[in-house]
Structures are given as structure tokens and as C-alpha cells.
GROMACS .gro file of C-alpha atoms in nm:
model
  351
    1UNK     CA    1   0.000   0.000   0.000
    2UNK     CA    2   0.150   0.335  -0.101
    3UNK     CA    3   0.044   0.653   0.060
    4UNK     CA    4   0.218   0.909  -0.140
    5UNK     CA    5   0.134   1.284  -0.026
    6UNK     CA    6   0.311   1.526  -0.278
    7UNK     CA    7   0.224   1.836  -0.501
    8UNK     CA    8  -0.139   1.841  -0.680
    9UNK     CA    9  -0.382   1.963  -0.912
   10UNK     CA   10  -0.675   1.781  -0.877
   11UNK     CA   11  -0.844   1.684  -1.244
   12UNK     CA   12  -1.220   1.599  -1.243
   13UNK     CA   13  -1.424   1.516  -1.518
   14UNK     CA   14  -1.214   1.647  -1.758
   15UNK     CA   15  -1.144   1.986  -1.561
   16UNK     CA   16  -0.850   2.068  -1.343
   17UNK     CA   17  -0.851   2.315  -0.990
   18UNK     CA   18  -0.635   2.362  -0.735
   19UNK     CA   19  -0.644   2.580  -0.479
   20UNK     CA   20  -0.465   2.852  -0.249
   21UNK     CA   21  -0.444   2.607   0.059
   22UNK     CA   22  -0.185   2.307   0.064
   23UNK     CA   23  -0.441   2.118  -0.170
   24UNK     CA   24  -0.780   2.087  -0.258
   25UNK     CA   25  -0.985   1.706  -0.229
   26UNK     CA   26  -1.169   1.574  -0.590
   27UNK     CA   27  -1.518   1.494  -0.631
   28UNK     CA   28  -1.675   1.141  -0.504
   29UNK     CA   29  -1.580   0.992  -0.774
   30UNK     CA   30  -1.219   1.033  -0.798
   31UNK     CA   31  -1.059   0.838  -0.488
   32UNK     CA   32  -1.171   0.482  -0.369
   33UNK     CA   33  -0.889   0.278  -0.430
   34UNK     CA   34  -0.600   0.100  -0.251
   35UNK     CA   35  -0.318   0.297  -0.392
   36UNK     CA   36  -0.385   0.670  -0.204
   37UNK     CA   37  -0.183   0.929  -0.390
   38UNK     CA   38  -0.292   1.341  -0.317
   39UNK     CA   39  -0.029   1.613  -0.313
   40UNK     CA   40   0.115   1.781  -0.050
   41UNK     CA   41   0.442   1.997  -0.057
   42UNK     CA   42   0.470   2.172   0.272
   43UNK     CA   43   0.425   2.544   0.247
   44UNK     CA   44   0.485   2.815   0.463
   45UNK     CA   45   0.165   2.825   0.702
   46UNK     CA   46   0.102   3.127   0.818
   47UNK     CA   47   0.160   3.245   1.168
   48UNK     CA   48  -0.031   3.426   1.391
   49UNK     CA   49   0.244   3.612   1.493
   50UNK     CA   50   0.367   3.657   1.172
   51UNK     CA   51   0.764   3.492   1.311
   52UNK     CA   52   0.693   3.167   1.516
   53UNK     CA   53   0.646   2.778   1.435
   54UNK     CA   54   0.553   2.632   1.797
   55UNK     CA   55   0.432   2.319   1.682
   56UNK     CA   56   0.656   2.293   1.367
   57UNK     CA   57   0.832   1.937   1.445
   58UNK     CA   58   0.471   1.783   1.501
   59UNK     CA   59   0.235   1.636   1.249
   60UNK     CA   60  -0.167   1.612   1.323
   61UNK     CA   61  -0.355   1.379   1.145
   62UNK     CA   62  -0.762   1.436   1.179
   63UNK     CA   63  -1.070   1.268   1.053
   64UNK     CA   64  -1.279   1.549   1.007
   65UNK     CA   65  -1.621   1.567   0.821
   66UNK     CA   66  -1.724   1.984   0.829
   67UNK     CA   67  -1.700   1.994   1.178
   68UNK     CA   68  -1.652   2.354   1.338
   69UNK     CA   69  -1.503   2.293   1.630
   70UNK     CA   70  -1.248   2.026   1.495
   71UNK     CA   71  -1.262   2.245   1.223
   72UNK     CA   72  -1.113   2.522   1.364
   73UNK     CA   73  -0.908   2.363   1.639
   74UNK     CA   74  -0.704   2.220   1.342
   75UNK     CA   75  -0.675   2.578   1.162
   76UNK     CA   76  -0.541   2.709   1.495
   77UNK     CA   77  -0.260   2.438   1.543
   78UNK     CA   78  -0.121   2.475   1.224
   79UNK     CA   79  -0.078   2.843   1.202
   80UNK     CA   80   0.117   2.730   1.512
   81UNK     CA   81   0.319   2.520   1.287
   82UNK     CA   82   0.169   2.202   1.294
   83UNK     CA   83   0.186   1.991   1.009
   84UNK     CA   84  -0.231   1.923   0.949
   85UNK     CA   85  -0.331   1.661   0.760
   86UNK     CA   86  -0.722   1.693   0.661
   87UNK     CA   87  -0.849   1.344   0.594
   88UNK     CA   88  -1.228   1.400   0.422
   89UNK     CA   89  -1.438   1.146   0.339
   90UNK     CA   90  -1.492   1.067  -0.079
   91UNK     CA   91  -1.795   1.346  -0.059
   92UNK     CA   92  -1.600   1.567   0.063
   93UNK     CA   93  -1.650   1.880   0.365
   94UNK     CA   94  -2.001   2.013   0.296
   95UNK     CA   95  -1.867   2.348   0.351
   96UNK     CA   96  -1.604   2.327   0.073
   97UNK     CA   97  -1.975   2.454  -0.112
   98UNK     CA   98  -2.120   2.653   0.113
   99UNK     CA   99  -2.163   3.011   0.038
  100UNK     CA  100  -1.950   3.215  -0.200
  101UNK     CA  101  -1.653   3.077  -0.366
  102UNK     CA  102  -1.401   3.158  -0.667
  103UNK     CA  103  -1.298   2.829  -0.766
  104UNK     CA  104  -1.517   2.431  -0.720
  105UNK     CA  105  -1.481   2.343  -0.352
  106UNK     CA  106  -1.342   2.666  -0.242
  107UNK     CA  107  -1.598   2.813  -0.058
  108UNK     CA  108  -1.565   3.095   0.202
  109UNK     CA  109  -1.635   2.894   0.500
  110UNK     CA  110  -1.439   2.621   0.394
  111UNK     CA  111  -1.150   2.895   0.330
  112UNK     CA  112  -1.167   3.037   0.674
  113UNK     CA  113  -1.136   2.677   0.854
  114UNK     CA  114  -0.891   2.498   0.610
  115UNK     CA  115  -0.570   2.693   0.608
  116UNK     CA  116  -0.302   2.602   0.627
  117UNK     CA  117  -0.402   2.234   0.602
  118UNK     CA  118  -0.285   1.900   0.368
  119UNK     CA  119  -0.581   1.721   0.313
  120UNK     CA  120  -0.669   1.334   0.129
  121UNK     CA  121  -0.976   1.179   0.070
  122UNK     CA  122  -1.028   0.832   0.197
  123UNK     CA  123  -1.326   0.589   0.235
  124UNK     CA  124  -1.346   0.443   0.565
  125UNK     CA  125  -1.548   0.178   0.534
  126UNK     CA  126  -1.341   0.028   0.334
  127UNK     CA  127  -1.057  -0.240   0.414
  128UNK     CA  128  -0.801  -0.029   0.195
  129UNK     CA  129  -0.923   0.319   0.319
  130UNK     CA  130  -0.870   0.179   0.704
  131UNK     CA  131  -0.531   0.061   0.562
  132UNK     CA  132  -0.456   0.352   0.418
  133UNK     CA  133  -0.570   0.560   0.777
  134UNK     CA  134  -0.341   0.320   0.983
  135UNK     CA  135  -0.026   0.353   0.765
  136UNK     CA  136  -0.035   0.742   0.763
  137UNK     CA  137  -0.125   0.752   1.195
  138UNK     CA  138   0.215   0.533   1.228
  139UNK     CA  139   0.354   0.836   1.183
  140UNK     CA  140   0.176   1.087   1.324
  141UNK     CA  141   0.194   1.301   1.662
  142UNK     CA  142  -0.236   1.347   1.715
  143UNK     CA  143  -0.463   1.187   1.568
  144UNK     CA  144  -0.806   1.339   1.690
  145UNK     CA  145  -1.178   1.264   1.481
  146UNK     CA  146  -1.545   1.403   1.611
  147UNK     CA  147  -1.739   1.054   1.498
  148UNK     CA  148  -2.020   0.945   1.752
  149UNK     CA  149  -1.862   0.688   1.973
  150UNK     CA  150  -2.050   0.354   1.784
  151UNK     CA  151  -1.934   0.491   1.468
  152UNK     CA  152  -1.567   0.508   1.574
  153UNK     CA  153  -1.635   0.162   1.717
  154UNK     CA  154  -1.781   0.018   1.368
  155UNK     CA  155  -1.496   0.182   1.141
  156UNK     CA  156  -1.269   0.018   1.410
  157UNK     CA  157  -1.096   0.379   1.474
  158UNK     CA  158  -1.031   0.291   1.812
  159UNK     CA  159  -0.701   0.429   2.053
  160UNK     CA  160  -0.611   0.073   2.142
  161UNK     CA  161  -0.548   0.020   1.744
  162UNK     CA  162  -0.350   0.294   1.644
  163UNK     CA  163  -0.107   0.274   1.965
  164UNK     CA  164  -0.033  -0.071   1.831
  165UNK     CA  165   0.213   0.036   1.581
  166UNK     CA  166   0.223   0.422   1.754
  167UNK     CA  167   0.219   0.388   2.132
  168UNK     CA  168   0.312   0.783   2.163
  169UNK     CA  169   0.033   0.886   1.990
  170UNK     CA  170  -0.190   1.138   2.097
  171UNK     CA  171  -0.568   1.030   2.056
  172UNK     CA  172  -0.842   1.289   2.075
  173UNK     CA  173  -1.222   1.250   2.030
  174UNK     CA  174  -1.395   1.535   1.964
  175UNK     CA  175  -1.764   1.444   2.043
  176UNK     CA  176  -2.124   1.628   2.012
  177UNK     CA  177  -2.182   1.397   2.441
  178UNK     CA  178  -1.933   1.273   2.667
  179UNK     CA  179  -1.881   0.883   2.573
  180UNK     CA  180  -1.975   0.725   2.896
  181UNK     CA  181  -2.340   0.962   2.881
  182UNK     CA  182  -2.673   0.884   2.801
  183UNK     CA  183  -2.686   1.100   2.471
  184UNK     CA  184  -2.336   0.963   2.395
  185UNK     CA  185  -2.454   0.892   2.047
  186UNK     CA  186  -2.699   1.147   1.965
  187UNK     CA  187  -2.599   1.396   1.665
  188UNK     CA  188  -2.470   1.763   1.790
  189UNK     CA  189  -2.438   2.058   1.604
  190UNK     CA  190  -2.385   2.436   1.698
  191UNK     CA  191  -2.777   2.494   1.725
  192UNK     CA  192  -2.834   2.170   1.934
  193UNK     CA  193  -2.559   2.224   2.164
  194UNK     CA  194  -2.652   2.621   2.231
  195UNK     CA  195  -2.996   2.511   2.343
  196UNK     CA  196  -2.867   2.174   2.531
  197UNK     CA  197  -2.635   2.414   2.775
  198UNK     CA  198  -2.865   2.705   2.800
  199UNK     CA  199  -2.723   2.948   2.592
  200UNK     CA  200  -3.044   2.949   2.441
  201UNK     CA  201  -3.224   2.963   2.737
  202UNK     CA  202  -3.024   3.268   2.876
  203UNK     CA  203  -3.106   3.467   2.590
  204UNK     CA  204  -3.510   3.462   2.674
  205UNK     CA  205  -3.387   3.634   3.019
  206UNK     CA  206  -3.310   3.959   2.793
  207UNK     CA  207  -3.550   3.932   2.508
  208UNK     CA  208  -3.873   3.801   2.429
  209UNK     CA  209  -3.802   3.414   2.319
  210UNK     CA  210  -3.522   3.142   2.326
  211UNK     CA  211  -3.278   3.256   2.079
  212UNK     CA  212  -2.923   3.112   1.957
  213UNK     CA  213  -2.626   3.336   1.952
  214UNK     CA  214  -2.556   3.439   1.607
  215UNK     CA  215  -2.217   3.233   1.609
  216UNK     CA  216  -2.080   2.934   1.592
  217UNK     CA  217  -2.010   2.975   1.914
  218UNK     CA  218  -2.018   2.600   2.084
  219UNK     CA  219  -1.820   2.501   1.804
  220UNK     CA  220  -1.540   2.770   1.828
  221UNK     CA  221  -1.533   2.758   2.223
  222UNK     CA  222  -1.484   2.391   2.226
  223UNK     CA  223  -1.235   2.411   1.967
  224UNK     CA  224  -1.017   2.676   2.199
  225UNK     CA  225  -1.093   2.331   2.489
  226UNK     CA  226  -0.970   2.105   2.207
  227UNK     CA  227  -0.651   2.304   2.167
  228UNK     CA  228  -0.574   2.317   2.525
  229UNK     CA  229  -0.604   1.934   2.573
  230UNK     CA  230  -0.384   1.812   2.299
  231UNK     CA  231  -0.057   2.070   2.395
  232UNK     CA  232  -0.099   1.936   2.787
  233UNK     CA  233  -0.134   1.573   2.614
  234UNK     CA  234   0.232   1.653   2.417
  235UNK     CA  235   0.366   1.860   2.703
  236UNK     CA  236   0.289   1.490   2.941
  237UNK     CA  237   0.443   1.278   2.632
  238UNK     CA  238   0.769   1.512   2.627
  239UNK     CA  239   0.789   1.445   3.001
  240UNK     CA  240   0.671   1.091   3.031
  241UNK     CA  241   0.718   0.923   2.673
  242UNK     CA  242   0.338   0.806   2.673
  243UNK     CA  243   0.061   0.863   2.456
  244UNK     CA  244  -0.253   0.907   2.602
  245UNK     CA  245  -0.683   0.913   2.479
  246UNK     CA  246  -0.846   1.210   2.515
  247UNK     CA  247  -1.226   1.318   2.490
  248UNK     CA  248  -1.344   1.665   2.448
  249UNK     CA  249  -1.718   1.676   2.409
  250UNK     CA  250  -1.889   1.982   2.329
  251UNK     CA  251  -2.182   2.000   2.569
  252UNK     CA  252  -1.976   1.941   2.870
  253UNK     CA  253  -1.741   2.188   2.717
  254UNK     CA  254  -2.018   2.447   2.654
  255UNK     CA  255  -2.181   2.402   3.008
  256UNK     CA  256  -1.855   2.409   3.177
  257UNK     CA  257  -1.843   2.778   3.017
  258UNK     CA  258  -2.211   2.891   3.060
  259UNK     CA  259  -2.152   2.787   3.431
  260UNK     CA  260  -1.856   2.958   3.517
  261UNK     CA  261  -2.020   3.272   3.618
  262UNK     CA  262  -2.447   3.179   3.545
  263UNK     CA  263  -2.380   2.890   3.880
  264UNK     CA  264  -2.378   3.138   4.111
  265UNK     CA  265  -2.566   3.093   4.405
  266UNK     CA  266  -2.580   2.722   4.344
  267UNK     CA  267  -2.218   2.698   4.393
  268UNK     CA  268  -2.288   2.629   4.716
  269UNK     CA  269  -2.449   2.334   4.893
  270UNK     CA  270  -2.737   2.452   5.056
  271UNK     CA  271  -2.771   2.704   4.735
  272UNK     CA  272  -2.690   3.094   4.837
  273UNK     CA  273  -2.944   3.219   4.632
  274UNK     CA  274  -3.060   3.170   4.284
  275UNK     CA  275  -2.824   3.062   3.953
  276UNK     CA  276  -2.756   3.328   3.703
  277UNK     CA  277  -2.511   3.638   3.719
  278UNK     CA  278  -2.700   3.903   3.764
  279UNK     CA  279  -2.543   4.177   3.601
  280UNK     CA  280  -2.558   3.998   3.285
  281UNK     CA  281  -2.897   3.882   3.351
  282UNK     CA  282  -3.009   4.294   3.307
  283UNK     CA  283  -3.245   4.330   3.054
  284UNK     CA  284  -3.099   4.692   2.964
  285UNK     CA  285  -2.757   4.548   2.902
  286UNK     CA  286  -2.697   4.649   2.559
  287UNK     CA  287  -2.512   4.926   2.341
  288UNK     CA  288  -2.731   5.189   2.432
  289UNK     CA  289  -2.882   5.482   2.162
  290UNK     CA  290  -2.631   5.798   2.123
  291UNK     CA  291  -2.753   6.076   1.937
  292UNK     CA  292  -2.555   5.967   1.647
  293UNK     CA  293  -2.486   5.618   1.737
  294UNK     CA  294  -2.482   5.370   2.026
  295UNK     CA  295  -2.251   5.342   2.258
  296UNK     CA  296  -2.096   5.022   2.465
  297UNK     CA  297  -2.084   5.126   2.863
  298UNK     CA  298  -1.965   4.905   3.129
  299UNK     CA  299  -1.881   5.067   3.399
  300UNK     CA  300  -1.657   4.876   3.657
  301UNK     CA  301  -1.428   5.021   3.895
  302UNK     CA  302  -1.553   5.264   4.175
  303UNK     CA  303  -1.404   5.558   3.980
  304UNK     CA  304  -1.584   5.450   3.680
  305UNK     CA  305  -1.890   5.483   3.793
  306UNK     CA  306  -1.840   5.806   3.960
  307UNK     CA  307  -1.741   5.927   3.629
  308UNK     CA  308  -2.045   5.776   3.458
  309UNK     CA  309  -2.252   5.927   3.731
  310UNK     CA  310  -2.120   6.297   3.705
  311UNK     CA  311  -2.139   6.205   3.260
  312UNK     CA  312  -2.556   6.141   3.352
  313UNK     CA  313  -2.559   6.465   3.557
  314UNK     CA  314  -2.639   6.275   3.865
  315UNK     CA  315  -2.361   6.334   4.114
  316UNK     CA  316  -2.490   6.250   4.385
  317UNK     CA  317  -2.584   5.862   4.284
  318UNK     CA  318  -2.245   5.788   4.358
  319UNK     CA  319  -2.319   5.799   4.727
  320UNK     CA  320  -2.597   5.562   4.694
  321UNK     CA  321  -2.583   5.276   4.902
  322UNK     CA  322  -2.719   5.106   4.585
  323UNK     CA  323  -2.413   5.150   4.407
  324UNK     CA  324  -2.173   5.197   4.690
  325UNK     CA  325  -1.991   4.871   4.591
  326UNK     CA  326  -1.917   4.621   4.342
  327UNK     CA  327  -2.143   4.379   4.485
  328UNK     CA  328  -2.476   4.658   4.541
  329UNK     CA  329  -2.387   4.784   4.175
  330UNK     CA  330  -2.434   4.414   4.081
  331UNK     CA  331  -2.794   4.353   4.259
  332UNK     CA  332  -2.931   4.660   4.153
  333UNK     CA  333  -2.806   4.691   3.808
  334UNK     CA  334  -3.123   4.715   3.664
  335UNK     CA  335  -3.215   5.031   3.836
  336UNK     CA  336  -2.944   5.214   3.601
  337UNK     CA  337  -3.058   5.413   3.331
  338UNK     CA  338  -2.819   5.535   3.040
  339UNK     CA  339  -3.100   5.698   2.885
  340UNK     CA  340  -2.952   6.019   2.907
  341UNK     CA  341  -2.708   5.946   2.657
  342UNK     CA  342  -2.920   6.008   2.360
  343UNK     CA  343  -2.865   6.348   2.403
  344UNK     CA  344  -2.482   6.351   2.323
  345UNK     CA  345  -2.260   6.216   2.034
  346UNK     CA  346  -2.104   5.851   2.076
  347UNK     CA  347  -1.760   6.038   2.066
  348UNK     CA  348  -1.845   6.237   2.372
  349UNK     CA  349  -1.814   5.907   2.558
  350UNK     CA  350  -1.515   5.723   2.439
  351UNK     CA  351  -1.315   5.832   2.742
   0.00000   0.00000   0.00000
């Protein structure tokens, strides 16, 4: 079995692309075979500091089907220098079409996610796409994939197999519910997993209905969780010579976050008062209306609120027992009003 990664322009039907990251993957029909040859000449990644290659001697190889967080947690490691390896199934990403694009496969989405990145198509559920997997993991550093845990199971993609021939390896599963859980094998995207951890929820506190945060933002925080994970994981390995498994699932992940301030007074055990931060609970917590604008306002330090106090003409607020500390300004932070603002410019404020 050869798995040759080199240089590539992809030909399809008659019609040849390539594209502005490492490489670009070819229609369904193109790959499905024993012999696995795509192209892939190292380039230059781009750094997010423009000098450094942290992660330059280390190559990541992920199974990764348009997944955001894995997505993006891959995008991230190799502007650090990682080597990424994209493997995509014979379909393809789904967001290599999604929304606008110059070239087939290109699209924006796709763009923003993939940098940076080698990529090669290979069907799993196959006997020489499995072959194909294992050969190129003998080699790698991390291999991380977000399939449900019975699919993992079925393809045989299990930690216990690759450390055969790779007992360093890093293994990371990126799933929607922890493993061990009872929705362990339940789909999760962005949408399910903001209204599964209350994200949702907490957005009917400060508007009329349950509303999801215009974001992908379960995918992008668990992706910052997936980062985190694998550099302790090769941080242990330097120290101890071990591989280990990880799991990073994103409603644990996405709860975890939602909880670090909204647990409040359940914290405690008896419960010292109700759950749910209350400053950001305020229903007037917005930008609020200029008279040319709006205008973000968070007040936060004693002196900044005697300056926002003497800004609304109302001095003497500052001696208010309501707002004589951090913890009154937080109970009563509904009682502010920053209505007066509409009566100056935004650029009045930016002090």
C-alpha cells in the first residue's frame, strides 16, 4: 500500500482546480482505491504572529467531516506550525460549497477553517481506506476525529489500534456527548448544543423568546478546549514518553463555560441564592442609543462609575448605598438608566 502525499492539481471530469491552501480534495468519484496518492508539498503556514512555528516538528492527522469545532481547532494548530493533515471522506467537507466561492470546492467557509491544512480523501469503510488511515497515523503526533462513539467503534478507529504500531500517539475525540453519557450517540451541532447548555435559554432572560447566539459559538469555544487538551497531552508525552486518549465533548465543554459565572448561588451546597449572574442577567444590558450612534458602557471600577454618574448629571448617585460597591452595583443593576445618553454624540463618551 503506497500513501504518497506530494504536489497536486486535482483533475475531475475532464477539468483541473487547485487551490490557495496546501491542496484541494476531488469529487466522489475520484478516490476509492487502494493505492492513495494526493499532493502535498509543505508550504509556509502562516503564523499568527507573523515569526513563530511552535508546533513545527509535530504532524496532526484528523478525521474530520465539516466539523466547526475540529474544524477550527485544526486551523489554529497549524498556524502554530503544525503539520495538518485533513483526511475528508470521498464526498468531501459540505462546507467546501457553502456560500460564495471563486474556484469548485473553495468556498468561504471552507477557506476560513482549512488553512493552512494538507488534506486526502479516503473511504473508511473500506478495508483499503482503514489501511490507508493506519499507515499514515504510524507516523503521526495526534490523531483526533469528532465521529459518535458507535461509529468510531464500527470503522474500528479505536485508541487501542492505532497505539499498536504508535504507542506515543496522541488520541483525541472530539464528540457532540461525553462517551460514557446517556446521549453519547446522539448527533450535535452548533444549534443543538446552544440550546442543550442554556445558551439558548439565557437569551429569553433579555428578550422576548429562546434565541441562539448568532455564532458558531459552541463550536469555536470547544475548539479553543480542544486546543488546550492536545498541547498538555504533548507537554505529558515530552515528560513521560506516553501517549494518552483524550475526549473533548462539546456539551460538557459548553456548560462548563455557561456555568462559570451563570452557577452562582448554586455553587454552594445549601444554594446561596438563585443561579444566574445578575449583572448579565439585566435586561438593559446592551449598546445603548447615542444621538448619532450607540454606545458600549460598562462601567466597573468605583471611579468608573463616579465618572459615569457625574457624565448622567447625577452626582450624587455615587453615594448611593445602591451602588456603593461592586457587589450593590451588581444587585441593583437594573435600576441604572443610560437613557440620558441620547442626548450627546457617541464620541463624547469614548473616554
Amino acid at each position: 500500500l503506497d500513501v504518497n502525499i506530494q504536489d497536486q492539481k486535482f483533475k475531475d471530469q475532464g477539468k483541473s482546480y487547485s487551490s490557495n491552501l496546501w491542496n484541494s480534495v476531488p469529487e466522489s468519484n475520484l478516490i476509492n482505491k487502494a493505492t492513495v496518492t494526493t499532493s502535498a508539498k509543505k508550504a509556509n503556514p502562516t503564523r499568527i504572529d507573523g515569526q513563530g512555528s511552535f508546533l513545527n516538528q509535530f504532524r496532526m492527522d484528523v478525521d474530520d467531516d465539516s466539523d466547526g469545532a475540529l474544524s477550527k481547532h485544526e486551523r489554529d494548530r497549524a498556524d502554530l506550525g503544525a503539520d495538518v493533515i485533513k483526511i475528508e471522506t470521498p464526498q468531501g467537507d459540505v462546507t467546501r460549497n457553502m456560500g460564495p466561492r471563486k474556484n469548485p470546492g473553495m468556498g468561504a467557509v471552507f477557506l476560513s477553517t482549512n488553512r493552512n491544512k494538507r488534506s486526502i480523501v479516503l473511504d473508511l469503510r473500506t478495508r483499503e481506506g482503514k489501511d490507508a488511515l493506519l499507515k499514515i497515523v504510524d507516523t503521526a503526533d495526534v490523531f483526533m476525529h469528532n465521529m459518535r462513539p458507535k461509529v468510531a467503534k464500527k470503522l474500528e478507529l479505536s485508541f487501542e489500534r492505532f497505539t499498536e504500531n504508535n504507542p506515543k500517539l496522541i488520541y483525541c475525540a472530539a464528540y457532540g456527548f461525553r462517551a460514557d453519557g446517556p446521549r453519547a450517540n446522539d448527533p450535535a451541532y452548533d444549534d443543538i448544543i446552544q440550546a442543550a447548555s442554556g445558551i439558548a435559554s439565557l437569551q429569553q432572560v433579555v428578550s422576548d423568546q429562546p434565541r441562539f447566539v448568532p455564532t458558531i459559538v459552541a463550536d469555536k469555544t470547544t475548539s479553543y478546549n480542544l486546543l488546550a487538551a492536545v498541547l498538555a497531552a504533548l507537554v505529558c508525552r515530552e515528560r513521560s514518553g506516553e501517549g494518552q486518549s483524550i475526549e473533548v465533548p462539546m456539551f460538557e465543554s459548553l456548560v462548563d463555560n455557561v456555568m462559570i459565572e451563570h452557577l452562582y448561588g448554586a455553587a454552594f451546597e445549601p444554594r446561596e441564592g438563585q443561579m444566574g449572574y445578575a449583572r448579565l442577567l439585566n435586561t438593559g444590558r446592551r449598546p445603548y442609543a447615542t444621538k448619532d450612534g450607540f454606545l458600549a458602557v460598562l462601567p466597573y471600577s468605583d471611579e468608573n462609575w463616579r465618572r459615569m454618574f457625574e457624565i448622567a448629571g447625577q452626582p450624587g448617585l455615587k453615594d448611593d448605598p445602591r451602588f456603593s460597591s461592586q457587589s450593590a452595583r451588581v444587585d441593583n443593576a437594573q435600576a441604572v438608566s443610560y437613557t440620558h445618553l441620547r442626548a450627546h454624540e457617541t464620541s463624547l463618551h469614548l473616554v
